[in-house]
Amino acid sequence: EKTTMADTSINADTFRKVFPVEFYNRFLEEGVRPDGREADEYRDTRVSVGTVETADGSALVTLGGTSMVAGVKAKFTNPPLEGDAARGWLVVNVVLPPLSSSQFSSGTPSTEAQALSSELQALYSSCVDLSQLVVVPNKLVWVLYLDIYCLSHDGNLFDAAVLAATSALASTKLHKPILDADDQVPTVDDTTTPLQLHYLIYSDTSSWVSDSVICIADATKDEETMATTTCSVVVDSLARIQATIVPAVAVPTSTTHNTGKLTTKQTVAAAQRAVARSKQLQILVDTAIKTAET
């Protein structure tokens, strides 16, 4: 009996749904992924800054079908009575709303959102020069609220969140405080100065599907559900590795696969690619900032 093109499409679609890993690996064996990319090829990446007018720094990032917006808002506050009063604060919050993906629900922040917030809080607290945020020693400091909001989720949330946060912070400018005689009621004028950062950071997540030795870059949401091993390498603007996260928080908690351990060869390969990727992303951020200033 003659097989029509429609029959072939239906059979292929059924095979993909019933045996997703086998279907995917057949593509990898031919050196291509189902979406047409090569294993080490990234999706279209775009960065724009100054997208939120009410923020002191903001950015919109798209990574294929994943979109993130980040905003920085600076507010005055009193330093803690105990601890280090010679620096300001940075508070990071990641929001993964149900509108961005059916994977997320409203109400209490998901495990993934909390994990992202925690990871980024630790990473960016080292990037920002918190001592610069002191307005009046032991009396008044800036607190920076860095909010990262997912607009659409099609995989690789961690890399997208890092790129959005970095772009927002790199574009942040603080207004000059105006203090009254008692240093109690500060206001600001139109004079601004760029936020001082020790360095910028970028992330690159590598994934391995099933037992494949082929490493894929910038996984989609479907690819993440099949990944058995992932590794996010965070590199700063001086090409230094700041963190290696295994497993990457980008892997959904609903995955039915066990996360494998990285070999030395896999770790080295992931680090090398992350350094190269960071240079590409640095150019995108620099270009976005220059475009916004013109």
mmCIF file of C-alpha atoms in Angstrom:
data_model
loop_
_atom_site.group_PDB
_atom_site.id
_atom_site.type_symbol
_atom_site.label_atom_id
_atom_site.label_comp_id
_atom_site.label_asym_id
_atom_site.label_seq_id
_atom_site.Cartn_x
_atom_site.Cartn_y
_atom_site.Cartn_z
ATOM 1 C CA GLU A 1 0.000 0.000 0.000
ATOM 2 C CA LYS A 2 1.306 3.414 -0.931
ATOM 3 C CA THR A 3 2.316 5.647 1.989
ATOM 4 C CA THR A 4 1.333 9.296 1.645
ATOM 5 C CA MET A 5 3.242 12.287 3.000
ATOM 6 C CA ALA A 6 0.454 12.802 5.524
ATOM 7 C CA ASP A 7 0.877 9.248 6.803
ATOM 8 C CA THR A 8 4.630 9.799 7.194
ATOM 9 C CA SER A 9 4.077 12.992 9.154
ATOM 10 C CA ILE A 10 1.600 11.309 11.464
ATOM 11 C CA ASN A 11 3.928 8.379 12.048
ATOM 12 C CA ALA A 12 6.859 10.663 12.790
ATOM 13 C CA ASP A 13 4.766 12.754 15.169
ATOM 14 C CA THR A 14 3.547 9.642 16.996
ATOM 15 C CA PHE A 15 7.094 8.324 17.298
ATOM 16 C CA ARG A 16 8.222 11.668 18.748
ATOM 17 C CA LYS A 17 5.475 11.620 21.380
ATOM 18 C CA VAL A 18 5.877 7.960 22.361
ATOM 19 C CA PHE A 19 9.687 7.768 22.174
ATOM 20 C CA PRO A 20 10.902 11.374 22.568
ATOM 21 C CA VAL A 21 14.496 10.544 23.538
ATOM 22 C CA GLU A 22 14.970 8.025 20.730
ATOM 23 C CA PHE A 23 13.416 10.477 18.280
ATOM 24 C CA TYR A 24 15.767 13.225 19.457
ATOM 25 C CA ASN A 25 18.888 11.061 19.386
ATOM 26 C CA ARG A 26 18.222 10.088 15.774
ATOM 27 C CA PHE A 27 18.496 13.745 14.874
ATOM 28 C CA LEU A 28 21.675 14.184 16.912
ATOM 29 C CA GLU A 29 23.250 11.236 15.112
ATOM 30 C CA GLU A 30 22.814 13.249 11.916
ATOM 31 C CA GLY A 31 24.422 16.302 13.504
ATOM 32 C CA VAL A 32 21.243 18.353 13.771
ATOM 33 C CA ARG A 33 18.473 18.999 16.293
ATOM 34 C CA PRO A 34 14.724 18.821 15.573
ATOM 35 C CA ASP A 35 14.518 22.627 15.382
ATOM 36 C CA GLY A 36 17.230 22.696 12.700
ATOM 37 C CA ARG A 37 20.086 23.890 14.910
ATOM 38 C CA GLU A 38 23.419 22.155 15.216
ATOM 39 C CA ALA A 39 24.300 20.785 18.653
ATOM 40 C CA ASP A 40 26.430 23.809 19.636
ATOM 41 C CA GLU A 41 24.227 26.433 17.986
ATOM 42 C CA TYR A 42 22.389 29.043 20.034
ATOM 43 C CA ARG A 43 18.971 30.460 19.354
ATOM 44 C CA ASP A 44 18.581 34.063 18.238
ATOM 45 C CA THR A 45 19.603 36.234 21.198
ATOM 46 C CA ARG A 46 18.528 39.847 21.549
ATOM 47 C CA VAL A 47 19.129 42.464 24.250
ATOM 48 C CA SER A 48 17.627 45.914 24.697
ATOM 49 C CA VAL A 49 18.040 48.208 27.701
ATOM 50 C CA GLY A 50 15.996 51.069 29.087
ATOM 51 C CA THR A 51 12.761 49.205 28.394
ATOM 52 C CA VAL A 52 11.079 50.140 31.708
ATOM 53 C CA GLU A 53 10.879 53.922 32.085
ATOM 54 C CA THR A 54 10.078 53.858 35.805
ATOM 55 C CA ALA A 55 13.162 51.775 36.644
ATOM 56 C CA ASP A 56 16.682 53.014 37.341
ATOM 57 C CA GLY A 57 17.971 50.299 35.020
ATOM 58 C CA SER A 58 16.149 47.741 32.916
ATOM 59 C CA ALA A 59 16.517 45.261 30.097
ATOM 60 C CA LEU A 60 14.483 43.005 27.866
ATOM 61 C CA VAL A 61 16.120 39.782 26.699
ATOM 62 C CA THR A 62 14.894 37.198 24.229
ATOM 63 C CA LEU A 63 16.572 33.829 23.831
ATOM 64 C CA GLY A 64 14.636 32.044 21.137
ATOM 65 C CA GLY A 65 11.158 31.568 22.580
ATOM 66 C CA THR A 66 12.232 32.562 26.096
ATOM 67 C CA SER A 67 11.804 36.199 27.101
ATOM 68 C CA MET A 68 12.822 37.925 30.335
ATOM 69 C CA VAL A 69 12.498 41.507 31.516
ATOM 70 C CA ALA A 70 14.580 42.791 34.414
ATOM 71 C CA GLY A 71 14.318 46.053 36.279
ATOM 72 C CA VAL A 72 16.382 47.732 39.004
ATOM 73 C CA LYS A 73 14.758 50.144 41.432
ATOM 74 C CA ALA A 74 16.871 52.047 43.967
ATOM 75 C CA LYS A 75 15.345 53.186 47.248
ATOM 76 C CA PHE A 76 16.662 54.742 50.443
ATOM 77 C CA THR A 77 16.721 52.734 53.648
ATOM 78 C CA ASN A 78 18.468 52.621 57.002
ATOM 79 C CA PRO A 79 21.446 50.280 57.408
ATOM 80 C CA PRO A 80 21.050 47.329 59.779
ATOM 81 C CA LEU A 81 21.648 47.959 63.458
ATOM 82 C CA GLU A 82 23.804 44.863 63.520
ATOM 83 C CA GLY A 83 26.200 43.582 60.888
ATOM 84 C CA ASP A 84 27.908 45.515 58.107
ATOM 85 C CA ALA A 85 26.468 49.037 58.032
ATOM 86 C CA ALA A 86 29.165 50.252 55.633
ATOM 87 C CA ARG A 87 27.401 49.038 52.524
ATOM 88 C CA GLY A 88 23.991 48.969 50.879
ATOM 89 C CA TRP A 89 21.819 46.042 49.903
ATOM 90 C CA LEU A 90 20.812 44.145 46.797
ATOM 91 C CA VAL A 91 17.573 42.144 46.765
ATOM 92 C CA VAL A 92 16.954 39.783 43.849
ATOM 93 C CA ASN A 93 13.542 38.360 43.043
ATOM 94 C CA VAL A 94 12.598 36.124 40.100
ATOM 95 C CA VAL A 95 8.956 35.809 39.064
ATOM 96 C CA LEU A 96 7.791 32.881 36.908
ATOM 97 C CA PRO A 97 4.097 33.598 36.284
ATOM 98 C CA PRO A 98 1.571 31.149 34.816
ATOM 99 C CA LEU A 99 1.128 33.483 31.846
ATOM 100 C CA SER A 100 4.670 32.616 30.739
ATOM 101 C CA SER A 101 4.158 28.852 30.805
ATOM 102 C CA SER A 102 1.574 26.266 31.836
ATOM 103 C CA GLN A 103 4.417 24.753 33.871
ATOM 104 C CA PHE A 104 4.010 27.517 36.473
ATOM 105 C CA SER A 105 1.075 28.342 38.732
ATOM 106 C CA SER A 106 -0.024 31.402 40.658
ATOM 107 C CA GLY A 107 0.329 31.788 44.399
ATOM 108 C CA THR A 108 3.421 30.744 46.316
ATOM 109 C CA PRO A 109 6.610 31.073 44.217
ATOM 110 C CA SER A 110 7.572 27.779 42.617
ATOM 111 C CA THR A 111 10.624 25.797 43.643
ATOM 112 C CA GLU A 112 12.301 26.849 40.422
ATOM 113 C CA ALA A 113 11.602 30.552 41.016
ATOM 114 C CA GLN A 114 12.989 30.337 44.526
ATOM 115 C CA ALA A 115 16.073 28.477 43.310
ATOM 116 C CA LEU A 116 16.704 31.080 40.613
ATOM 117 C CA SER A 117 16.291 33.935 43.092
ATOM 118 C CA SER A 118 18.693 32.306 45.538
ATOM 119 C CA GLU A 119 21.352 31.588 42.899
ATOM 120 C CA LEU A 120 21.196 35.082 41.424
ATOM 121 C CA GLN A 121 21.204 36.733 44.849
ATOM 122 C CA ALA A 122 24.517 35.033 45.644
ATOM 123 C CA LEU A 123 26.057 35.764 42.247
ATOM 124 C CA TYR A 124 25.112 39.436 41.971
ATOM 125 C CA SER A 125 25.886 40.351 45.567
ATOM 126 C CA SER A 126 29.529 39.855 44.564
ATOM 127 C CA CYS A 127 29.183 41.789 41.304
ATOM 128 C CA VAL A 128 27.817 45.016 42.729
ATOM 129 C CA ASP A 129 30.046 47.376 44.695
ATOM 130 C CA LEU A 130 27.764 47.533 47.729
ATOM 131 C CA SER A 131 30.018 50.038 49.506
ATOM 132 C CA GLN A 132 29.094 52.567 46.809
ATOM 133 C CA LEU A 133 25.488 52.374 48.005
ATOM 134 C CA VAL A 134 26.234 54.152 51.295
ATOM 135 C CA VAL A 135 24.689 57.640 51.310
ATOM 136 C CA VAL A 136 25.357 58.662 54.918
ATOM 137 C CA PRO A 137 27.592 56.289 56.888
ATOM 138 C CA ASN A 138 25.656 54.394 59.563
ATOM 139 C CA LYS A 139 22.520 56.365 58.711
ATOM 140 C CA LEU A 140 21.367 55.955 55.120
ATOM 141 C CA VAL A 141 22.049 53.577 52.247
ATOM 142 C CA TRP A 142 20.591 52.588 48.906
ATOM 143 C CA VAL A 143 18.822 49.264 48.553
ATOM 144 C CA LEU A 144 18.623 47.932 44.993
ATOM 145 C CA TYR A 145 15.623 45.806 44.092
ATOM 146 C CA LEU A 146 16.425 43.640 41.096
ATOM 147 C CA ASP A 147 13.223 42.058 39.796
ATOM 148 C CA ILE A 148 13.356 39.568 36.939
ATOM 149 C CA TYR A 149 10.080 38.650 35.275
ATOM 150 C CA CYS A 150 9.612 35.813 32.802
ATOM 151 C CA LEU A 151 7.400 36.785 29.867
ATOM 152 C CA SER A 152 7.601 33.488 27.984
ATOM 153 C CA HIS A 153 9.330 30.195 28.767
ATOM 154 C CA ASP A 154 10.766 27.913 26.124
ATOM 155 C CA GLY A 155 13.798 26.645 27.973
ATOM 156 C CA ASN A 156 17.105 27.894 29.380
ATOM 157 C CA LEU A 157 15.602 30.184 31.993
ATOM 158 C CA PHE A 158 18.839 30.475 33.937
ATOM 159 C CA ASP A 159 20.907 31.884 31.064
ATOM 160 C CA ALA A 160 18.099 34.239 30.072
ATOM 161 C CA ALA A 161 17.642 35.462 33.651
ATOM 162 C CA VAL A 162 21.373 36.099 34.075
ATOM 163 C CA LEU A 163 21.574 37.988 30.787
ATOM 164 C CA ALA A 164 18.551 40.129 31.680
ATOM 165 C CA ALA A 165 19.871 40.875 35.171
ATOM 166 C CA THR A 166 23.362 41.718 33.923
ATOM 167 C CA SER A 167 21.999 44.019 31.214
ATOM 168 C CA ALA A 168 19.716 45.791 33.676
ATOM 169 C CA LEU A 169 22.492 46.352 36.220
ATOM 170 C CA ALA A 170 24.929 47.496 33.518
ATOM 171 C CA SER A 171 22.428 50.166 32.474
ATOM 172 C CA THR A 172 21.543 51.276 36.028
ATOM 173 C CA LYS A 173 22.185 54.873 37.044
ATOM 174 C CA LEU A 174 21.746 56.224 40.568
ATOM 175 C CA HIS A 175 20.387 59.708 41.192
ATOM 176 C CA LYS A 176 22.365 62.132 43.330
ATOM 177 C CA PRO A 177 20.869 62.282 46.856
ATOM 178 C CA ILE A 178 19.892 65.651 48.286
ATOM 179 C CA LEU A 179 19.883 65.676 52.082
ATOM 180 C CA ASP A 180 18.267 68.083 54.517
ATOM 181 C CA ALA A 181 20.156 69.572 57.443
ATOM 182 C CA ASP A 182 19.463 66.563 59.646
ATOM 183 C CA ASP A 183 20.136 63.953 56.933
ATOM 184 C CA GLN A 184 16.657 62.578 57.577
ATOM 185 C CA VAL A 185 14.496 63.183 54.498
ATOM 186 C CA PRO A 186 16.523 62.576 51.329
ATOM 187 C CA THR A 187 15.381 63.522 47.867
ATOM 188 C CA VAL A 188 17.119 63.210 44.491
ATOM 189 C CA ASP A 189 17.927 65.503 41.607
ATOM 190 C CA ASP A 190 18.336 64.769 37.909
ATOM 191 C CA THR A 191 22.086 64.151 38.168
ATOM 192 C CA THR A 192 22.927 60.475 37.807
ATOM 193 C CA THR A 193 26.006 58.292 38.021
ATOM 194 C CA PRO A 194 26.410 54.758 36.656
ATOM 195 C CA LEU A 195 26.156 51.929 39.161
ATOM 196 C CA GLN A 196 29.632 50.671 39.998
ATOM 197 C CA LEU A 197 30.125 46.970 39.276
ATOM 198 C CA HIS A 198 33.181 44.864 40.018
ATOM 199 C CA TYR A 199 32.441 42.853 36.873
ATOM 200 C CA LEU A 200 29.560 41.601 34.736
ATOM 201 C CA ILE A 201 28.553 37.952 34.592
ATOM 202 C CA TYR A 202 27.134 35.686 31.909
ATOM 203 C CA SER A 203 25.926 32.102 31.980
ATOM 204 C CA ASP A 204 26.077 29.269 29.475
ATOM 205 C CA THR A 205 24.170 26.044 30.111
ATOM 206 C CA SER A 206 25.194 22.776 28.471
ATOM 207 C CA SER A 207 22.952 19.717 28.374
ATOM 208 C CA TRP A 208 23.332 16.050 27.534
ATOM 209 C CA VAL A 209 20.330 13.977 26.464
ATOM 210 C CA SER A 210 20.134 10.354 27.613
ATOM 211 C CA ASP A 211 23.493 8.634 27.177
ATOM 212 C CA SER A 212 24.525 10.778 24.228
ATOM 213 C CA VAL A 213 28.074 12.082 24.301
ATOM 214 C CA ILE A 214 26.958 15.066 22.248
ATOM 215 C CA CYS A 215 26.633 18.273 24.253
ATOM 216 C CA ILE A 216 23.860 20.658 23.235
ATOM 217 C CA ALA A 217 23.772 24.396 23.872
ATOM 218 C CA ASP A 218 20.814 26.574 24.814
ATOM 219 C CA ALA A 219 18.249 23.795 25.298
ATOM 220 C CA THR A 220 14.584 24.369 24.580
ATOM 221 C CA LYS A 221 11.930 23.378 27.105
ATOM 222 C CA ASP A 222 11.346 20.067 25.303
ATOM 223 C CA GLU A 223 15.074 19.327 25.295
ATOM 224 C CA GLU A 224 15.306 20.099 29.011
ATOM 225 C CA THR A 225 12.702 17.467 29.833
ATOM 226 C CA MET A 226 14.942 14.855 28.189
ATOM 227 C CA ALA A 227 18.248 16.062 29.632
ATOM 228 C CA THR A 228 19.938 13.714 32.060
ATOM 229 C CA THR A 229 22.944 15.947 32.713
ATOM 230 C CA THR A 230 23.186 19.726 32.709
ATOM 231 C CA CYS A 231 25.830 22.253 33.674
ATOM 232 C CA SER A 232 25.565 26.042 33.943
ATOM 233 C CA VAL A 233 28.919 27.807 33.904
ATOM 234 C CA VAL A 234 28.933 31.439 35.033
ATOM 235 C CA VAL A 235 31.774 33.527 33.596
ATOM 236 C CA ASP A 236 32.579 37.143 34.392
ATOM 237 C CA SER A 237 33.643 39.911 32.023
ATOM 238 C CA LEU A 238 37.301 39.148 32.813
ATOM 239 C CA ALA A 239 36.856 35.568 31.539
ATOM 240 C CA ARG A 240 37.011 34.118 35.048
ATOM 241 C CA ILE A 241 34.690 31.294 36.027
ATOM 242 C CA GLN A 242 32.571 32.468 38.958
ATOM 243 C CA ALA A 243 30.386 29.388 39.427
ATOM 244 C CA THR A 244 29.626 25.962 38.017
ATOM 245 C CA ILE A 245 26.099 24.828 38.787
ATOM 246 C CA VAL A 246 25.175 21.143 38.429
ATOM 247 C CA PRO A 247 22.357 20.457 37.922
ATOM 248 C CA ALA A 248 21.322 23.762 36.402
ATOM 249 C CA VAL A 249 18.124 25.158 37.876
ATOM 250 C CA ALA A 250 16.808 25.425 34.324
ATOM 251 C CA VAL A 251 15.917 21.733 34.411
ATOM 252 C CA PRO A 252 12.228 21.414 35.338
ATOM 253 C CA THR A 253 11.518 19.671 38.621
ATOM 254 C CA SER A 254 8.910 17.601 36.783
ATOM 255 C CA THR A 255 11.501 15.772 34.695
ATOM 256 C CA THR A 256 11.361 11.996 35.013
ATOM 257 C CA HIS A 257 15.054 11.530 34.324
ATOM 258 C CA ASN A 258 17.811 11.265 36.873
ATOM 259 C CA THR A 259 20.489 13.924 36.669
ATOM 260 C CA GLY A 260 23.824 12.354 35.878
ATOM 261 C CA LYS A 261 27.270 13.346 37.027
ATOM 262 C CA LEU A 262 29.627 15.288 34.791
ATOM 263 C CA THR A 263 32.886 13.773 33.680
ATOM 264 C CA THR A 264 36.057 15.861 33.701
ATOM 265 C CA LYS A 265 35.926 16.048 29.915
ATOM 266 C CA GLN A 266 32.342 17.324 29.979
ATOM 267 C CA THR A 267 33.162 19.931 32.624
ATOM 268 C CA VAL A 268 36.137 21.260 30.661
ATOM 269 C CA ALA A 269 34.121 21.404 27.442
ATOM 270 C CA ALA A 270 31.299 23.281 29.179
ATOM 271 C CA ALA A 271 33.740 25.791 30.690
ATOM 272 C CA GLN A 272 35.484 26.462 27.387
ATOM 273 C CA ARG A 273 32.230 27.061 25.600
ATOM 274 C CA ALA A 274 30.984 29.323 28.400
ATOM 275 C CA VAL A 275 34.029 31.578 28.100
ATOM 276 C CA ALA A 276 33.503 31.887 24.351
ATOM 277 C CA ARG A 277 29.783 32.544 24.806
ATOM 278 C CA SER A 278 30.417 35.233 27.431
ATOM 279 C CA LYS A 279 32.401 37.248 24.903
ATOM 280 C CA GLN A 280 29.502 37.124 22.445
ATOM 281 C CA LEU A 281 27.027 38.223 25.108
ATOM 282 C CA GLN A 282 29.319 41.030 26.270
ATOM 283 C CA ILE A 283 29.198 42.474 22.759
ATOM 284 C CA LEU A 284 25.384 42.288 22.745
ATOM 285 C CA VAL A 285 25.131 44.114 26.078
ATOM 286 C CA ASP A 286 27.683 46.786 25.115
ATOM 287 C CA THR A 287 25.863 47.380 21.830
ATOM 288 C CA ALA A 288 22.485 47.631 23.567
ATOM 289 C CA ILE A 289 23.792 50.203 26.047
ATOM 290 C CA LYS A 290 25.431 52.307 23.334
ATOM 291 C CA THR A 291 22.232 52.197 21.260
ATOM 292 C CA ALA A 292 20.161 53.349 24.244
ATOM 293 C CA GLU A 293 22.510 56.278 24.889
ATOM 294 C CA THR A 294 22.332 57.611 21.331
#
